[in-house]
PDB file of C-alpha atoms in Angstrom:
ATOM      1  CA  MET A   1      -1.756  12.594 -22.790  1.00  0.00           C
ATOM      2  CA  THR A   2      -2.323  14.308 -19.456  1.00  0.00           C
ATOM      3  CA  ASN A   3      -3.814  13.047 -16.206  1.00  0.00           C
ATOM      4  CA  ARG A   4      -6.052  15.961 -15.275  1.00  0.00           C
ATOM      5  CA  ILE A   5      -6.717  16.061 -11.547  1.00  0.00           C
ATOM      6  CA  GLU A   6      -7.592  18.639  -8.957  1.00  0.00           C
ATOM      7  CA  SER A   7      -4.419  20.574  -8.175  1.00  0.00           C
ATOM      8  CA  SER A   8      -4.002  19.820  -4.488  1.00  0.00           C
ATOM      9  CA  PRO A   9      -0.928  18.041  -3.076  1.00  0.00           C
ATOM     10  CA  ASP A  10      -2.945  15.115  -1.706  1.00  0.00           C
ATOM     11  CA  THR A  11      -4.600  14.234  -5.013  1.00  0.00           C
ATOM     12  CA  ILE A  12      -1.318  14.642  -6.898  1.00  0.00           C
ATOM     13  CA  VAL A  13       0.368  12.274  -4.442  1.00  0.00           C
ATOM     14  CA  ASP A  14      -2.465   9.785  -4.958  1.00  0.00           C
ATOM     15  CA  ALA A  15      -2.289  10.047  -8.756  1.00  0.00           C
ATOM     16  CA  LEU A  16       1.490   9.749  -8.932  1.00  0.00           C
ATOM     17  CA  ARG A  17       1.483   6.839  -6.478  1.00  0.00           C
ATOM     18  CA  ARG A  18      -1.191   5.070  -8.511  1.00  0.00           C
ATOM     19  CA  ASP A  19       0.739   5.548 -11.750  1.00  0.00           C
ATOM     20  CA  ILE A  20       3.988   4.270 -10.223  1.00  0.00           C
ATOM     21  CA  LEU A  21       2.268   1.207  -8.765  1.00  0.00           C
ATOM     22  CA  GLY A  22       0.391   0.626 -12.022  1.00  0.00           C
ATOM     23  CA  GLY A  23       3.604   0.564 -14.064  1.00  0.00           C
ATOM     24  CA  ARG A  24       3.186   3.876 -15.887  1.00  0.00           C
ATOM     25  CA  PHE A  25       6.661   4.740 -14.624  1.00  0.00           C
ATOM     26  CA  SER A  26       9.255   1.969 -14.638  1.00  0.00           C
ATOM     27  CA  PRO A  27      11.716   1.193 -11.823  1.00  0.00           C
ATOM     28  CA  GLY A  28      14.722   3.473 -12.246  1.00  0.00           C
ATOM     29  CA  GLU A  29      12.864   5.964 -14.446  1.00  0.00           C
ATOM     30  CA  ARG A  30      13.644   9.589 -13.613  1.00  0.00           C
ATOM     31  CA  LEU A  31      10.801  11.754 -12.371  1.00  0.00           C
ATOM     32  CA  LEU A  32      11.396  15.283 -13.655  1.00  0.00           C
ATOM     33  CA  GLU A  33       9.405  18.090 -12.106  1.00  0.00           C
ATOM     34  CA  ILE A  34       8.619  20.110 -15.234  1.00  0.00           C
ATOM     35  CA  PRO A  35       7.295  17.196 -17.368  1.00  0.00           C
ATOM     36  CA  LEU A  36       5.331  15.879 -14.390  1.00  0.00           C
ATOM     37  CA  ALA A  37       3.815  19.307 -13.730  1.00  0.00           C
ATOM     38  CA  GLU A  38       2.718  19.455 -17.366  1.00  0.00           C
ATOM     39  CA  GLN A  39       1.382  15.896 -17.309  1.00  0.00           C
ATOM     40  CA  TYR A  40      -0.651  16.379 -14.129  1.00  0.00           C
ATOM     41  CA  GLU A  41      -1.500  20.005 -14.937  1.00  0.00           C
ATOM     42  CA  CYS A  42      -0.254  21.453 -11.672  1.00  0.00           C
ATOM     43  CA  GLY A  43       2.590  23.533 -10.299  1.00  0.00           C
ATOM     44  CA  ARG A  44       6.131  22.316  -9.694  1.00  0.00           C
ATOM     45  CA  ALA A  45       5.736  22.918  -5.958  1.00  0.00           C
ATOM     46  CA  ALA A  46       2.902  20.385  -5.819  1.00  0.00           C
ATOM     47  CA  ILE A  47       5.014  17.840  -7.722  1.00  0.00           C
ATOM     48  CA  ARG A  48       7.974  18.492  -5.440  1.00  0.00           C
ATOM     49  CA  SER A  49       5.779  17.943  -2.373  1.00  0.00           C
ATOM     50  CA  ALA A  50       4.407  14.707  -3.829  1.00  0.00           C
ATOM     51  CA  LEU A  51       7.908  13.401  -4.572  1.00  0.00           C
ATOM     52  CA  VAL A  52       8.993  14.131  -0.989  1.00  0.00           C
ATOM     53  CA  GLU A  53       6.044  12.141   0.369  1.00  0.00           C
ATOM     54  CA  LEU A  54       6.597   9.225  -2.006  1.00  0.00           C
ATOM     55  CA  THR A  55      10.280   9.197  -1.070  1.00  0.00           C
ATOM     56  CA  ALA A  56       9.244   8.757   2.559  1.00  0.00           C
ATOM     57  CA  GLU A  57       7.014   5.844   1.480  1.00  0.00           C
ATOM     58  CA  GLY A  58       9.928   4.156  -0.283  1.00  0.00           C
ATOM     59  CA  LEU A  59       8.495   4.413  -3.805  1.00  0.00           C
ATOM     60  CA  VAL A  60      10.853   7.174  -4.958  1.00  0.00           C
ATOM     61  CA  VAL A  61      14.560   7.719  -4.392  1.00  0.00           C
ATOM     62  CA  ARG A  62      16.238  11.131  -4.545  1.00  0.00           C
ATOM     63  CA  GLU A  63      19.923  11.452  -5.407  1.00  0.00           C
ATOM     64  CA  ALA A  64      22.180  14.490  -5.261  1.00  0.00           C
ATOM     65  CA  ASN A  65      22.570  16.168  -8.668  1.00  0.00           C
ATOM     66  CA  ARG A  66      20.240  13.609 -10.283  1.00  0.00           C
ATOM     67  CA  GLY A  67      16.838  14.373  -8.821  1.00  0.00           C
ATOM     68  CA  ALA A  68      14.098  11.816  -8.214  1.00  0.00           C
ATOM     69  CA  ALA A  69      13.533   8.402  -9.760  1.00  0.00           C
ATOM     70  CA  VAL A  70      11.249   5.434  -9.235  1.00  0.00           C
ATOM     71  CA  ARG A  71      12.960   3.238  -6.677  1.00  0.00           C
ATOM     72  CA  GLN A  72      14.355  -0.072  -7.880  1.00  0.00           C
ATOM     73  CA  ILE A  73      13.847  -2.931  -5.431  1.00  0.00           C
ATOM     74  CA  SER A  74      16.226  -5.889  -5.567  1.00  0.00           C
ATOM     75  CA  ILE A  75      14.934  -9.421  -5.176  1.00  0.00           C
ATOM     76  CA  ASP A  76      16.819  -9.653  -1.850  1.00  0.00           C
ATOM     77  CA  GLU A  77      14.917  -6.614  -0.595  1.00  0.00           C
ATOM     78  CA  ALA A  78      11.622  -7.979  -1.952  1.00  0.00           C
ATOM     79  CA  ILE A  79      12.217 -11.166   0.042  1.00  0.00           C
ATOM     80  CA  GLN A  80      12.890  -9.189   3.213  1.00  0.00           C
ATOM     81  CA  ILE A  81       9.759  -7.094   2.619  1.00  0.00           C
ATOM     82  CA  THR A  82       7.681 -10.247   2.235  1.00  0.00           C
ATOM     83  CA  GLU A  83       9.177 -11.724   5.414  1.00  0.00           C
ATOM     84  CA  ALA A  84       8.139  -8.588   7.307  1.00  0.00           C
ATOM     85  CA  ARG A  85       4.682  -8.729   5.727  1.00  0.00           C
ATOM     86  CA  ALA A  86       4.306 -12.363   6.763  1.00  0.00           C
ATOM     87  CA  ALA A  87       4.699 -11.479  10.439  1.00  0.00           C
ATOM     88  CA  LEU A  88       2.157  -8.663  10.221  1.00  0.00           C
ATOM     89  CA  GLU A  89      -0.367 -10.269   7.900  1.00  0.00           C
ATOM     90  CA  ALA A  90      -0.455 -13.571   9.788  1.00  0.00           C
ATOM     91  CA  MET A  91      -1.515 -11.594  12.853  1.00  0.00           C
ATOM     92  CA  VAL A  92      -4.074  -9.674  10.774  1.00  0.00           C
ATOM     93  CA  ALA A  93      -5.617 -12.866   9.384  1.00  0.00           C
ATOM     94  CA  GLY A  94      -6.123 -14.215  12.887  1.00  0.00           C
ATOM     95  CA  LEU A  95      -7.752 -10.978  14.011  1.00  0.00           C
ATOM     96  CA  ALA A  96      -9.969 -10.948  10.919  1.00  0.00           C
ATOM     97  CA  ALA A  97     -11.166 -14.470  11.748  1.00  0.00           C
ATOM     98  CA  ARG A  98     -12.101 -13.260  15.218  1.00  0.00           C
ATOM     99  CA  ARG A  99     -13.825 -10.042  14.144  1.00  0.00           C
ATOM    100  CA  ALA A 100     -15.462 -10.730  10.764  1.00  0.00           C
ATOM    101  CA  ASP A 101     -19.238 -10.246  10.645  1.00  0.00           C
ATOM    102  CA  ASP A 102     -21.736 -11.617   8.119  1.00  0.00           C
ATOM    103  CA  ASP A 103     -21.217  -8.722   5.680  1.00  0.00           C
ATOM    104  CA  ASP A 104     -17.448  -9.189   5.829  1.00  0.00           C
ATOM    105  CA  ARG A 105     -17.768 -12.911   5.179  1.00  0.00           C
ATOM    106  CA  GLN A 106     -19.996 -12.318   2.162  1.00  0.00           C
ATOM    107  CA  TRP A 107     -17.555  -9.739   0.778  1.00  0.00           C
ATOM    108  CA  LEU A 108     -14.716 -12.258   1.080  1.00  0.00           C
ATOM    109  CA  VAL A 109     -16.720 -14.977  -0.678  1.00  0.00           C
ATOM    110  CA  ASP A 110     -17.585 -12.589  -3.516  1.00  0.00           C
ATOM    111  CA  MET A 111     -13.978 -11.455  -3.831  1.00  0.00           C
ATOM    112  CA  VAL A 112     -12.654 -14.989  -4.202  1.00  0.00           C
ATOM    113  CA  ALA A 113     -15.296 -15.592  -6.895  1.00  0.00           C
ATOM    114  CA  GLU A 114     -14.084 -12.485  -8.770  1.00  0.00           C
ATOM    115  CA  MET A 115     -10.466 -13.573  -8.406  1.00  0.00           C
ATOM    116  CA  ARG A 116     -11.380 -16.986  -9.783  1.00  0.00           C
ATOM    117  CA  LYS A 117     -12.905 -15.375 -12.894  1.00  0.00           C
ATOM    118  CA  THR A 118      -9.703 -13.449 -13.613  1.00  0.00           C
ATOM    119  CA  VAL A 119      -7.669 -16.664 -13.373  1.00  0.00           C
ATOM    120  CA  VAL A 120     -10.045 -18.540 -15.703  1.00  0.00           C
ATOM    121  CA  ASP A 121      -9.970 -15.630 -18.170  1.00  0.00           C
ATOM    122  CA  ASP A 122      -6.178 -15.250 -17.885  1.00  0.00           C
ATOM    123  CA  ARG A 123      -6.187 -11.633 -16.681  1.00  0.00           C
ATOM    124  CA  PRO A 124      -3.128 -11.500 -14.395  1.00  0.00           C
ATOM    125  CA  GLY A 125      -3.131  -7.716 -14.040  1.00  0.00           C
ATOM    126  CA  GLU A 126      -6.704  -7.695 -12.759  1.00  0.00           C
ATOM    127  CA  TYR A 127      -5.932 -10.647 -10.513  1.00  0.00           C
ATOM    128  CA  ALA A 128      -3.030  -8.740  -8.946  1.00  0.00           C
ATOM    129  CA  ALA A 129      -5.292  -5.750  -8.248  1.00  0.00           C
ATOM    130  CA  LEU A 130      -7.938  -7.957  -6.610  1.00  0.00           C
ATOM    131  CA  ASN A 131      -5.203  -9.669  -4.611  1.00  0.00           C
ATOM    132  CA  ARG A 132      -4.188  -6.300  -3.181  1.00  0.00           C
ATOM    133  CA  ALA A 133      -7.813  -5.434  -2.418  1.00  0.00           C
ATOM    134  CA  LEU A 134      -8.328  -8.695  -0.531  1.00  0.00           C
ATOM    135  CA  HIS A 135      -5.254  -8.192   1.644  1.00  0.00           C
ATOM    136  CA  ARG A 136      -6.322  -4.627   2.401  1.00  0.00           C
ATOM    137  CA  ARG A 137      -9.846  -5.735   3.299  1.00  0.00           C
ATOM    138  CA  LEU A 138      -8.503  -8.293   5.759  1.00  0.00           C
ATOM    139  CA  CYS A 139      -6.636  -5.478   7.536  1.00  0.00           C
ATOM    140  CA  GLU A 140      -9.831  -3.449   7.660  1.00  0.00           C
ATOM    141  CA  ILE A 141     -11.808  -6.387   9.059  1.00  0.00           C
ATOM    142  CA  ALA A 142      -9.076  -6.940  11.638  1.00  0.00           C
ATOM    143  CA  ASP A 143      -9.519  -3.280  12.612  1.00  0.00           C
ATOM    144  CA  HIS A 144      -5.775  -2.753  13.025  1.00  0.00           C
ATOM    145  CA  THR A 145      -4.875   0.688  11.651  1.00  0.00           C
ATOM    146  CA  VAL A 146      -1.146   0.481  12.341  1.00  0.00           C
ATOM    147  CA  ALA A 147      -0.830  -2.899  10.625  1.00  0.00           C
ATOM    148  CA  LEU A 148      -2.755  -1.565   7.622  1.00  0.00           C
ATOM    149  CA  GLU A 149      -0.402   1.398   7.273  1.00  0.00           C
ATOM    150  CA  LEU A 150       2.737  -0.717   7.595  1.00  0.00           C
ATOM    151  CA  ILE A 151       1.511  -3.460   5.264  1.00  0.00           C
ATOM    152  CA  THR A 152       0.399  -0.948   2.632  1.00  0.00           C
ATOM    153  CA  THR A 153       3.826   0.696   2.652  1.00  0.00           C
ATOM    154  CA  LEU A 154       5.599  -2.657   2.401  1.00  0.00           C
ATOM    155  CA  ARG A 155       3.358  -3.910  -0.412  1.00  0.00           C
ATOM    156  CA  ASN A 156       3.781  -0.676  -2.356  1.00  0.00           C
ATOM    157  CA  ARG A 157       7.559  -0.863  -2.177  1.00  0.00           C
ATOM    158  CA  ALA A 158       7.568  -4.362  -3.707  1.00  0.00           C
ATOM    159  CA  ALA A 159       4.623  -3.819  -6.081  1.00  0.00           C
ATOM    160  CA  HIS A 160       6.731  -4.208  -9.233  1.00  0.00           C
ATOM    161  CA  HIS A 161       7.848  -7.688  -8.190  1.00  0.00           C
ATOM    162  CA  GLN A 162       4.308  -8.630  -7.156  1.00  0.00           C
ATOM    163  CA  TYR A 163       2.910  -7.791 -10.575  1.00  0.00           C
ATOM    164  CA  ARG A 164       5.709  -9.716 -12.285  1.00  0.00           C
ATOM    165  CA  LEU A 165       4.996 -12.757 -10.096  1.00  0.00           C
ATOM    166  CA  ALA A 166       1.286 -12.537 -10.958  1.00  0.00           C
ATOM    167  CA  ALA A 167       2.220 -12.746 -14.644  1.00  0.00           C
ATOM    168  CA  MET A 168       4.246 -15.954 -14.215  1.00  0.00           C
ATOM    169  CA  PRO A 169       2.561 -19.014 -15.805  1.00  0.00           C
ATOM    170  CA  GLY A 170       0.594 -20.971 -13.204  1.00  0.00           C
ATOM    171  CA  ARG A 171       1.222 -18.537 -10.364  1.00  0.00           C
ATOM    172  CA  PRO A 172      -2.255 -16.911 -10.268  1.00  0.00           C
ATOM    173  CA  ALA A 173      -3.944 -20.330 -10.036  1.00  0.00           C
ATOM    174  CA  ALA A 174      -1.722 -21.409  -7.136  1.00  0.00           C
ATOM    175  CA  SER A 175      -2.129 -18.043  -5.432  1.00  0.00           C
ATOM    176  CA  LEU A 176      -5.901 -18.215  -5.854  1.00  0.00           C
ATOM    177  CA  GLU A 177      -6.171 -21.474  -3.929  1.00  0.00           C
ATOM    178  CA  GLN A 178      -4.001 -20.068  -1.161  1.00  0.00           C
ATOM    179  CA  HIS A 179      -6.252 -17.016  -0.867  1.00  0.00           C
ATOM    180  CA  ALA A 180      -9.343 -19.216  -0.922  1.00  0.00           C
ATOM    181  CA  ALA A 181      -7.882 -21.186   2.003  1.00  0.00           C
ATOM    182  CA  ILE A 182      -7.285 -17.954   3.934  1.00  0.00           C
ATOM    183  CA  VAL A 183     -10.860 -16.836   3.291  1.00  0.00           C
ATOM    184  CA  ASP A 184     -12.271 -20.223   4.327  1.00  0.00           C
ATOM    185  CA  THR A 185     -10.502 -20.052   7.685  1.00  0.00           C
ATOM    186  CA  VAL A 186     -11.557 -16.453   8.292  1.00  0.00           C
ATOM    187  CA  ILE A 187     -15.175 -17.296   7.484  1.00  0.00           C
ATOM    188  CA  ALA A 188     -14.968 -20.273   9.861  1.00  0.00           C
ATOM    189  CA  GLY A 189     -13.700 -17.977  12.614  1.00  0.00           C
ATOM    190  CA  ASP A 190     -10.631 -20.176  13.151  1.00  0.00           C
ATOM    191  CA  GLU A 191      -7.937 -17.742  14.271  1.00  0.00           C
ATOM    192  CA  ASP A 192      -5.075 -20.244  14.403  1.00  0.00           C
ATOM    193  CA  ALA A 193      -5.887 -21.725  11.004  1.00  0.00           C
ATOM    194  CA  ALA A 194      -6.239 -18.252   9.442  1.00  0.00           C
ATOM    195  CA  THR A 195      -2.866 -17.236  10.860  1.00  0.00           C
ATOM    196  CA  GLU A 196      -1.239 -20.376   9.469  1.00  0.00           C
ATOM    197  CA  ALA A 197      -2.961 -20.063   6.064  1.00  0.00           C
ATOM    198  CA  MET A 198      -1.680 -16.510   5.619  1.00  0.00           C
ATOM    199  CA  ARG A 199       1.817 -17.428   6.736  1.00  0.00           C
ATOM    200  CA  SER A 200       1.838 -20.381   4.327  1.00  0.00           C
ATOM    201  CA  HIS A 201       0.715 -18.124   1.466  1.00  0.00           C
ATOM    202  CA  LEU A 202       3.452 -15.569   2.050  1.00  0.00           C
ATOM    203  CA  ASP A 203       6.045 -18.302   2.549  1.00  0.00           C
ATOM    204  CA  SER A 204       5.142 -19.478  -0.950  1.00  0.00           C
ATOM    205  CA  VAL A 205       5.697 -15.940  -2.284  1.00  0.00           C
ATOM    206  CA  ILE A 206       9.134 -15.918  -0.670  1.00  0.00           C
ATOM    207  CA  GLU A 207       9.905 -19.293  -2.242  1.00  0.00           C
ATOM    208  CA  MET A 208       8.880 -17.991  -5.679  1.00  0.00           C
ATOM    209  CA  LEU A 209      11.100 -14.945  -5.253  1.00  0.00           C
ATOM    210  CA  ARG A 210      14.044 -17.166  -4.312  1.00  0.00           C
ATOM    211  CA  ARG A 211      13.493 -19.347  -7.369  1.00  0.00           C
ATOM    212  CA  TRP A 212      13.285 -16.256  -9.516  1.00  0.00           C
ATOM    213  CA  GLN A 213      16.528 -15.028  -7.976  1.00  0.00           C
ATOM    214  CA  GLU A 214      18.271 -18.288  -8.879  1.00  0.00           C
ATOM    215  CA  VAL A 215      17.142 -17.942 -12.511  1.00  0.00           C
ATOM    216  CA  THR A 216      17.854 -14.237 -13.002  1.00  0.00           C
ATOM    217  CA  GLN A 217      21.069 -13.821 -11.019  1.00  0.00           C
ATOM    218  CA  PRO A 218      24.342 -15.672 -11.645  1.00  0.00           C
TER     219      PRO A 218
END
């Protein structure tokens, strides 16, 4: 099955990024130019350009004599990524509380309602996607372009671990309440409380990763 897209480097980068983040390609899986060119119905040069860009983003690793592969992120690195995110996203939450307008507040309320439905219906994959959308929207409300770029890159690099966490029994429900608390503080315009709510949420992600590390590593 092919993923037919317009054959321009930007759209190929977008499609390949989406498929890596969505789990179509597993961590460590080799990314061969000829099969990818056939799959995406484009030239090898466009695939090569896309792989270079995704290497710069940290999603792909290139090794001498082995070519490109989906980057594998250790739990230690995932923890460090989340620590870096916590510093940035706590700031973003505070700015969002200061700058949100009525339309933004309504969007946040509606998003939490949608997230709640996915938890009730036990749809962890959809919950994870909505989770990402909420975090991105907070950056947009905060109107901080640099933070958005940095956070997006960090989240993408640890996406595999994020989706695995979302599938853990009980985790989506706990995460939902944490996100609802963030939204409540943003809607209330309480910058300090929003900052603390986001930091508390990401601290809990770090704690889950550490517990996971204890179970999976000797």
